[in-house]
Amino acid sequence: MADITRRLGRRHLRGTPTAHVRHHRGGKLLHDGPGLSFWFRALTAAISEVPVDDRELAMTFHARTADFQDVAVQATVTYRIGDPAVAAARLDFSIDPDTGVWRGTPLEQLGTLLTETAQQHALDVLARTPLSEALADGVAAVRERIAAGLGAEPRLPATGIEVVAVRVMALRPEPEVERALRTPAREQIQQEADRATYERRAVAVERERAIAENELASQIELARREEQLVDQRGTNARREAEEHAAADAVRADAEATRTVRLAEAEAARSVKLAEAEAARSLKLAEAEAARSLKLADSEAARSVKLGEAEAARAVALARAEAEGAREIGEARATAQAAWLRVHGEVDVATLHALTGTRLAENLPRIDSVTVSPDVLTGLLAKLGSTEGA
């Protein structure tokens, strides 16, 4: 699509290398060619843009074979516009001077023309071909017929169209028919697969039999060798037992000889130790007797000294206690005489008060005193009688 811009009431068109632009004004051709760029007035210009690049047109249609079976055809036609002037004259490739968009749908018209032409020739060739042949060789036949038909179509050159190539991708029957056609081939493939499976199983069974025979032979050989091994182990065990017995006898003799020698040496050593112990015990007894005698003498002397000191200390203590008792007695007698003398001079009421005080000092602690009405009445009566007297 051309690129159109506005500048001060004028338009500028810039085309592409794959678009052929034709500019008319007042019926005169001013610009003609691909990739043009020019200024124009929108009210007086008539511009057509014809694409000149190769284009792909995909098509899918249904056809009927000679045996009345429906098939789907998938094809692609590659074409180009070889004569842009003829194409612009036969189809409406004019563009809007403001937006650069085609006013009509020229490419759709070309697509319809090519599709219907190709479909006509494909239907013609498939209508005379059975389904089996169409599926086997129909792709090439349809491609050649479409290419030949499009090449011989007079309307295409008259419109400026050139067909570049024709490709037919597939010819497919209906799904039910396709499954029916696949059934024999599938059955044959399945039979081949089953036969291969049976042969593989037979070979596997034969190999398993051979393997079992080899295993059995191996087990027999192993059993025979195991028997030989057991015999050899028994022989080796007997030899080992005999050698151990001989070694034990030699070891026992050596142990007995060594034990006798050790016993003799131990006896001699014990005799020497007993003699030495006896001598040492005798010396120890003599030393202990001498020490005991010395200790007895020193203990006797010390006991005598301790007895004398204890007697002297007892006499001194007795004298001190007697002197202290005498002094204490004299002091008590003096104090008692003074106390009696003082109390003899005091009146009876004072003595009663002192007695109550001394009694209160010696009584135990009283936390609380409960006075009953009877006691209180008696005390008040005595108090009243005392005051009256």
mmCIF file with all atom_site columns, N, CA and C in Angstrom, residues 29-77:
data_model
loop_
_atom_site.group_PDB
_atom_site.id
_atom_site.type_symbol
_atom_site.label_atom_id
_atom_site.label_alt_id
_atom_site.label_comp_id
_atom_site.label_asym_id
_atom_site.label_entity_id
_atom_site.label_seq_id
_atom_site.pdbx_PDB_ins_code
_atom_site.Cartn_x
_atom_site.Cartn_y
_atom_site.Cartn_z
_atom_site.occupancy
_atom_site.B_iso_or_equiv
_atom_site.pdbx_formal_charge
_atom_site.auth_seq_id
_atom_site.auth_comp_id
_atom_site.auth_asym_id
_atom_site.auth_atom_id
_atom_site.pdbx_PDB_model_num
ATOM 1   N N  . LEU A 1 29 ? -1.866  10.346  -18.682 1.00 0.00 ? 29 LEU A N  1
ATOM 2   C CA . LEU A 1 29 ? -0.986  9.559   -17.802 1.00 0.00 ? 29 LEU A CA 1
ATOM 3   C C  . LEU A 1 29 ? 0.242   10.391  -17.477 1.00 0.00 ? 29 LEU A C  1
ATOM 4   N N  . LEU A 1 30 ? 0.383   10.743  -16.203 1.00 0.00 ? 30 LEU A N  1
ATOM 5   C CA . LEU A 1 30 ? 1.525   11.551  -15.774 1.00 0.00 ? 30 LEU A CA 1
ATOM 6   C C  . LEU A 1 30 ? 2.657   10.714  -15.198 1.00 0.00 ? 30 LEU A C  1
ATOM 7   N N  . HIS A 1 31 ? 2.321   9.700   -14.383 1.00 0.00 ? 31 HIS A N  1
ATOM 8   C CA . HIS A 1 31 ? 3.345   8.858   -13.766 1.00 0.00 ? 31 HIS A CA 1
ATOM 9   C C  . HIS A 1 31 ? 2.940   7.407   -13.964 1.00 0.00 ? 31 HIS A C  1
ATOM 10  N N  . ASP A 1 32 ? 3.920   6.556   -14.290 1.00 0.00 ? 32 ASP A N  1
ATOM 11  C CA . ASP A 1 32 ? 3.643   5.146   -14.537 1.00 0.00 ? 32 ASP A CA 1
ATOM 12  C C  . ASP A 1 32 ? 4.911   4.344   -14.233 1.00 0.00 ? 32 ASP A C  1
ATOM 13  N N  . GLY A 1 33 ? 4.843   3.457   -13.208 1.00 0.00 ? 33 GLY A N  1
ATOM 14  C CA . GLY A 1 33 ? 5.985   2.607   -12.892 1.00 0.00 ? 33 GLY A CA 1
ATOM 15  C C  . GLY A 1 33 ? 5.997   2.211   -11.424 1.00 0.00 ? 33 GLY A C  1
ATOM 16  N N  . PRO A 1 34 ? 6.865   1.289   -11.042 1.00 0.00 ? 34 PRO A N  1
ATOM 17  C CA . PRO A 1 34 ? 6.967   0.859   -9.638  1.00 0.00 ? 34 PRO A CA 1
ATOM 18  C C  . PRO A 1 34 ? 7.911   1.770   -8.851  1.00 0.00 ? 34 PRO A C  1
ATOM 19  N N  . GLY A 1 35 ? 7.653   1.889   -7.569  1.00 0.00 ? 35 GLY A N  1
ATOM 20  C CA . GLY A 1 35 ? 8.529   2.636   -6.678  1.00 0.00 ? 35 GLY A CA 1
ATOM 21  C C  . GLY A 1 35 ? 8.566   4.121   -6.958  1.00 0.00 ? 35 GLY A C  1
ATOM 22  N N  . LEU A 1 36 ? 7.453   4.744   -7.414  1.00 0.00 ? 36 LEU A N  1
ATOM 23  C CA . LEU A 1 36 ? 7.431   6.165   -7.738  1.00 0.00 ? 36 LEU A CA 1
ATOM 24  C C  . LEU A 1 36 ? 7.184   6.988   -6.482  1.00 0.00 ? 36 LEU A C  1
ATOM 25  N N  . SER A 1 37 ? 7.539   8.275   -6.575  1.00 0.00 ? 37 SER A N  1
ATOM 26  C CA . SER A 1 37 ? 7.287   9.234   -5.505  1.00 0.00 ? 37 SER A CA 1
ATOM 27  C C  . SER A 1 37 ? 7.022   10.574  -6.165  1.00 0.00 ? 37 SER A C  1
ATOM 28  N N  . PHE A 1 38 ? 5.845   11.176  -5.904  1.00 0.00 ? 38 PHE A N  1
ATOM 29  C CA . PHE A 1 38 ? 5.460   12.429  -6.581  1.00 0.00 ? 38 PHE A CA 1
ATOM 30  C C  . PHE A 1 38 ? 4.383   13.133  -5.763  1.00 0.00 ? 38 PHE A C  1
ATOM 31  N N  . TRP A 1 39 ? 4.186   14.432  -6.129  1.00 0.00 ? 39 TRP A N  1
ATOM 32  C CA . TRP A 1 39 ? 3.142   15.251  -5.539  1.00 0.00 ? 39 TRP A CA 1
ATOM 33  C C  . TRP A 1 39 ? 1.933   15.273  -6.458  1.00 0.00 ? 39 TRP A C  1
ATOM 34  N N  . PHE A 1 40 ? 0.735   15.402  -5.885  1.00 0.00 ? 40 PHE A N  1
ATOM 35  C CA . PHE A 1 40 ? -0.477  15.446  -6.694  1.00 0.00 ? 40 PHE A CA 1
ATOM 36  C C  . PHE A 1 40 ? -1.562  16.156  -5.898  1.00 0.00 ? 40 PHE A C  1
ATOM 37  N N  . ARG A 1 41 ? -2.605  16.541  -6.638  1.00 0.00 ? 41 ARG A N  1
ATOM 38  C CA . ARG A 1 41 ? -3.782  17.124  -6.028  1.00 0.00 ? 41 ARG A CA 1
ATOM 39  C C  . ARG A 1 41 ? -4.871  16.084  -5.954  1.00 0.00 ? 41 ARG A C  1
ATOM 40  N N  . ALA A 1 42 ? -5.523  15.972  -4.793  1.00 0.00 ? 42 ALA A N  1
ATOM 41  C CA . ALA A 1 42 ? -6.498  14.908  -4.587  1.00 0.00 ? 42 ALA A CA 1
ATOM 42  C C  . ALA A 1 42 ? -7.734  15.079  -5.456  1.00 0.00 ? 42 ALA A C  1
ATOM 43  N N  . LEU A 1 43 ? -8.115  16.327  -5.807  1.00 0.00 ? 43 LEU A N  1
ATOM 44  C CA . LEU A 1 43 ? -9.354  16.546  -6.551  1.00 0.00 ? 43 LEU A CA 1
ATOM 45  C C  . LEU A 1 43 ? -9.194  16.282  -8.038  1.00 0.00 ? 43 LEU A C  1
ATOM 46  N N  . THR A 1 44 ? -7.981  16.281  -8.536  1.00 0.00 ? 44 THR A N  1
ATOM 47  C CA . THR A 1 44 ? -7.777  16.128  -9.983  1.00 0.00 ? 44 THR A CA 1
ATOM 48  C C  . THR A 1 44 ? -7.016  14.862  -10.334 1.00 0.00 ? 44 THR A C  1
ATOM 49  N N  . ALA A 1 45 ? -6.597  14.079  -9.359  1.00 0.00 ? 45 ALA A N  1
ATOM 50  C CA . ALA A 1 45 ? -5.750  12.914  -9.628  1.00 0.00 ? 45 ALA A CA 1
ATOM 51  C C  . ALA A 1 45 ? -6.574  11.639  -9.587  1.00 0.00 ? 45 ALA A C  1
ATOM 52  N N  . ALA A 1 46 ? -6.231  10.716  -10.476 1.00 0.00 ? 46 ALA A N  1
ATOM 53  C CA . ALA A 1 46 ? -6.776  9.355   -10.477 1.00 0.00 ? 46 ALA A CA 1
ATOM 54  C C  . ALA A 1 46 ? -5.586  8.403   -10.440 1.00 0.00 ? 46 ALA A C  1
ATOM 55  N N  . ILE A 1 47 ? -5.440  7.683   -9.340  1.00 0.00 ? 47 ILE A N  1
ATOM 56  C CA . ILE A 1 47 ? -4.245  6.857   -9.095  1.00 0.00 ? 47 ILE A CA 1
ATOM 57  C C  . ILE A 1 47 ? -4.664  5.404   -8.944  1.00 0.00 ? 47 ILE A C  1
ATOM 58  N N  . SER A 1 48 ? -3.910  4.527   -9.587  1.00 0.00 ? 48 SER A N  1
ATOM 59  C CA . SER A 1 48 ? -4.096  3.077   -9.467  1.00 0.00 ? 48 SER A CA 1
ATOM 60  C C  . SER A 1 48 ? -2.788  2.468   -8.975  1.00 0.00 ? 48 SER A C  1
ATOM 61  N N  . GLU A 1 49 ? -2.882  1.489   -8.065  1.00 0.00 ? 49 GLU A N  1
ATOM 62  C CA . GLU A 1 49 ? -1.711  0.784   -7.525  1.00 0.00 ? 49 GLU A CA 1
ATOM 63  C C  . GLU A 1 49 ? -1.897  -0.710  -7.777  1.00 0.00 ? 49 GLU A C  1
ATOM 64  N N  . VAL A 1 50 ? -1.039  -1.266  -8.640  1.00 0.00 ? 50 VAL A N  1
ATOM 65  C CA . VAL A 1 50 ? -1.143  -2.666  -9.036  1.00 0.00 ? 50 VAL A CA 1
ATOM 66  C C  . VAL A 1 50 ? 0.061   -3.412  -8.459  1.00 0.00 ? 50 VAL A C  1
ATOM 67  N N  . PRO A 1 51 ? -0.150  -4.429  -7.604  1.00 0.00 ? 51 PRO A N  1
ATOM 68  C CA . PRO A 1 51 ? 0.990   -5.205  -7.079  1.00 0.00 ? 51 PRO A CA 1
ATOM 69  C C  . PRO A 1 51 ? 1.600   -6.071  -8.172  1.00 0.00 ? 51 PRO A C  1
ATOM 70  N N  . VAL A 1 52 ? 2.927   -6.077  -8.246  1.00 0.00 ? 52 VAL A N  1
ATOM 71  C CA . VAL A 1 52 ? 3.624   -6.851  -9.272  1.00 0.00 ? 52 VAL A CA 1
ATOM 72  C C  . VAL A 1 52 ? 4.473   -7.958  -8.657  1.00 0.00 ? 52 VAL A C  1
ATOM 73  N N  . ASP A 1 53 ? 4.349   -8.228  -7.347  1.00 0.00 ? 53 ASP A N  1
ATOM 74  C CA . ASP A 1 53 ? 5.124   -9.300  -6.713  1.00 0.00 ? 53 ASP A CA 1
ATOM 75  C C  . ASP A 1 53 ? 4.399   -10.625 -6.876  1.00 0.00 ? 53 ASP A C  1
ATOM 76  N N  . ASP A 1 54 ? 5.121   -11.736 -6.625  1.00 0.00 ? 54 ASP A N  1
ATOM 77  C CA . ASP A 1 54 ? 4.519   -13.063 -6.697  1.00 0.00 ? 54 ASP A CA 1
ATOM 78  C C  . ASP A 1 54 ? 3.602   -13.260 -5.498  1.00 0.00 ? 54 ASP A C  1
ATOM 79  N N  . ARG A 1 55 ? 2.442   -13.843 -5.746  1.00 0.00 ? 55 ARG A N  1
ATOM 80  C CA . ARG A 1 55 ? 1.450   -14.044 -4.692  1.00 0.00 ? 55 ARG A CA 1
ATOM 81  C C  . ARG A 1 55 ? 0.999   -15.500 -4.672  1.00 0.00 ? 55 ARG A C  1
ATOM 82  N N  . GLU A 1 56 ? 0.728   -15.995 -3.465  1.00 0.00 ? 56 GLU A N  1
ATOM 83  C CA . GLU A 1 56 ? 0.275   -17.367 -3.269  1.00 0.00 ? 56 GLU A CA 1
ATOM 84  C C  . GLU A 1 56 ? -1.227  -17.364 -3.023  1.00 0.00 ? 56 GLU A C  1
ATOM 85  N N  . LEU A 1 57 ? -1.924  -18.226 -3.773  1.00 0.00 ? 57 LEU A N  1
ATOM 86  C CA . LEU A 1 57 ? -3.365  -18.370 -3.619  1.00 0.00 ? 57 LEU A CA 1
ATOM 87  C C  . LEU A 1 57 ? -3.659  -19.813 -3.227  1.00 0.00 ? 57 LEU A C  1
ATOM 88  N N  . ALA A 1 58 ? -4.014  -20.049 -1.939  1.00 0.00 ? 58 ALA A N  1
ATOM 89  C CA . ALA A 1 58 ? -4.353  -21.389 -1.473  1.00 0.00 ? 58 ALA A CA 1
ATOM 90  C C  . ALA A 1 58 ? -5.833  -21.637 -1.703  1.00 0.00 ? 58 ALA A C  1
ATOM 91  N N  . MET A 1 59 ? -6.142  -22.840 -2.115  1.00 0.00 ? 59 MET A N  1
ATOM 92  C CA . MET A 1 59 ? -7.529  -23.187 -2.409  1.00 0.00 ? 59 MET A CA 1
ATOM 93  C C  . MET A 1 59 ? -7.812  -24.613 -1.959  1.00 0.00 ? 59 MET A C  1
ATOM 94  N N  . THR A 1 60 ? -9.001  -24.837 -1.495  1.00 0.00 ? 60 THR A N  1
ATOM 95  C CA . THR A 1 60 ? -9.477  -26.169 -1.094  1.00 0.00 ? 60 THR A CA 1
ATOM 96  C C  . THR A 1 60 ? -10.895 -26.332 -1.627  1.00 0.00 ? 60 THR A C  1
ATOM 97  N N  . PHE A 1 61 ? -11.109 -27.406 -2.346  1.00 0.00 ? 61 PHE A N  1
ATOM 98  C CA . PHE A 1 61 ? -12.441 -27.658 -2.911  1.00 0.00 ? 61 PHE A CA 1
ATOM 99  C C  . PHE A 1 61 ? -12.672 -29.154 -2.957  1.00 0.00 ? 61 PHE A C  1
ATOM 100 N N  . HIS A 1 62 ? -13.934 -29.535 -3.153  1.00 0.00 ? 62 HIS A N  1
ATOM 101 C CA . HIS A 1 62 ? -14.337 -30.937 -3.215  1.00 0.00 ? 62 HIS A CA 1
ATOM 102 C C  . HIS A 1 62 ? -14.664 -31.321 -4.653  1.00 0.00 ? 62 HIS A C  1
ATOM 103 N N  . ALA A 1 63 ? -14.333 -32.571 -4.998  1.00 0.00 ? 63 ALA A N  1
ATOM 104 C CA . ALA A 1 63 ? -14.623 -33.097 -6.338  1.00 0.00 ? 63 ALA A CA 1
ATOM 105 C C  . ALA A 1 63 ? -15.149 -34.507 -6.196  1.00 0.00 ? 63 ALA A C  1
ATOM 106 N N  . ARG A 1 64 ? -15.735 -35.036 -7.309  1.00 0.00 ? 64 ARG A N  1
ATOM 107 C CA . ARG A 1 64 ? -16.297 -36.378 -7.304  1.00 0.00 ? 64 ARG A CA 1
ATOM 108 C C  . ARG A 1 64 ? -15.581 -37.207 -8.357  1.00 0.00 ? 64 ARG A C  1
ATOM 109 N N  . THR A 1 65 ? -15.170 -38.431 -7.955  1.00 0.00 ? 65 THR A N  1
ATOM 110 C CA . THR A 1 65 ? -14.448 -39.314 -8.852  1.00 0.00 ? 65 THR A CA 1
ATOM 111 C C  . THR A 1 65 ? -15.417 -40.068 -9.761  1.00 0.00 ? 65 THR A C  1
ATOM 112 N N  . ALA A 1 66 ? -14.835 -40.919 -10.627 1.00 0.00 ? 66 ALA A N  1
ATOM 113 C CA . ALA A 1 66 ? -15.662 -41.676 -11.579 1.00 0.00 ? 66 ALA A CA 1
ATOM 114 C C  . ALA A 1 66 ? -16.572 -42.665 -10.878 1.00 0.00 ? 66 ALA A C  1
ATOM 115 N N  . ASP A 1 67 ? -16.179 -43.164 -9.697  1.00 0.00 ? 67 ASP A N  1
ATOM 116 C CA . ASP A 1 67 ? -17.024 -44.088 -8.953  1.00 0.00 ? 67 ASP A CA 1
ATOM 117 C C  . ASP A 1 67 ? -17.820 -43.367 -7.863  1.00 0.00 ? 67 ASP A C  1
ATOM 118 N N  . PHE A 1 68 ? -18.070 -42.077 -8.089  1.00 0.00 ? 68 PHE A N  1
ATOM 119 C CA . PHE A 1 68 ? -18.966 -41.270 -7.249  1.00 0.00 ? 68 PHE A CA 1
ATOM 120 C C  . PHE A 1 68 ? -18.505 -41.181 -5.782  1.00 0.00 ? 68 PHE A C  1
ATOM 121 N N  . GLN A 1 69 ? -17.223 -41.016 -5.602  1.00 0.00 ? 69 GLN A N  1
ATOM 122 C CA . GLN A 1 69 ? -16.657 -40.822 -4.269  1.00 0.00 ? 69 GLN A CA 1
ATOM 123 C C  . GLN A 1 69 ? -16.161 -39.377 -4.136  1.00 0.00 ? 69 GLN A C  1
ATOM 124 N N  . ASP A 1 70 ? -16.459 -38.787 -3.005  1.00 0.00 ? 70 ASP A N  1
ATOM 125 C CA . ASP A 1 70 ? -16.095 -37.393 -2.775  1.00 0.00 ? 70 ASP A CA 1
ATOM 126 C C  . ASP A 1 70 ? -14.647 -37.325 -2.275  1.00 0.00 ? 70 ASP A C  1
ATOM 127 N N  . VAL A 1 71 ? -13.858 -36.417 -2.872  1.00 0.00 ? 71 VAL A N  1
ATOM 128 C CA . VAL A 1 71 ? -12.476 -36.198 -2.456  1.00 0.00 ? 71 VAL A CA 1
ATOM 129 C C  . VAL A 1 71 ? -12.267 -34.699 -2.249  1.00 0.00 ? 71 VAL A C  1
ATOM 130 N N  . ALA A 1 72 ? -11.374 -34.374 -1.333  1.00 0.00 ? 72 ALA A N  1
ATOM 131 C CA . ALA A 1 72 ? -11.008 -32.988 -1.059  1.00 0.00 ? 72 ALA A CA 1
ATOM 132 C C  . ALA A 1 72 ? -9.646  -32.713 -1.672  1.00 0.00 ? 72 ALA A C  1
ATOM 133 N N  . VAL A 1 73 ? -9.561  -31.591 -2.419  1.00 0.00 ? 73 VAL A N  1
ATOM 134 C CA . VAL A 1 73 ? -8.332  -31.225 -3.118  1.00 0.00 ? 73 VAL A CA 1
ATOM 135 C C  . VAL A 1 73 ? -7.752  -29.981 -2.445  1.00 0.00 ? 73 VAL A C  1
ATOM 136 N N  . GLN A 1 74 ? -6.465  -30.076 -2.073  1.00 0.00 ? 74 GLN A N  1
ATOM 137 C CA . GLN A 1 74 ? -5.738  -28.937 -1.519  1.00 0.00 ? 74 GLN A CA 1
ATOM 138 C C  . GLN A 1 74 ? -4.643  -28.543 -2.487  1.00 0.00 ? 74 GLN A C  1
ATOM 139 N N  . ALA A 1 75 ? -4.703  -27.293 -3.002  1.00 0.00 ? 75 ALA A N  1
ATOM 140 C CA . ALA A 1 75 ? -3.754  -26.840 -4.015  1.00 0.00 ? 75 ALA A CA 1
ATOM 141 C C  . ALA A 1 75 ? -3.366  -25.399 -3.737  1.00 0.00 ? 75 ALA A C  1
ATOM 142 N N  . THR A 1 76 ? -2.269  -24.968 -4.327  1.00 0.00 ? 76 THR A N  1
ATOM 143 C CA . THR A 1 76 ? -1.773  -23.595 -4.217  1.00 0.00 ? 76 THR A CA 1
ATOM 144 C C  . THR A 1 76 ? -1.305  -23.148 -5.599  1.00 0.00 ? 76 THR A C  1
ATOM 145 N N  . VAL A 1 77 ? -1.744  -21.943 -5.993  1.00 0.00 ? 77 VAL A N  1
ATOM 146 C CA . VAL A 1 77 ? -1.366  -21.364 -7.286  1.00 0.00 ? 77 VAL A CA 1
ATOM 147 C C  . VAL A 1 77 ? -0.533  -20.115 -7.018  1.00 0.00 ? 77 VAL A C  1
#
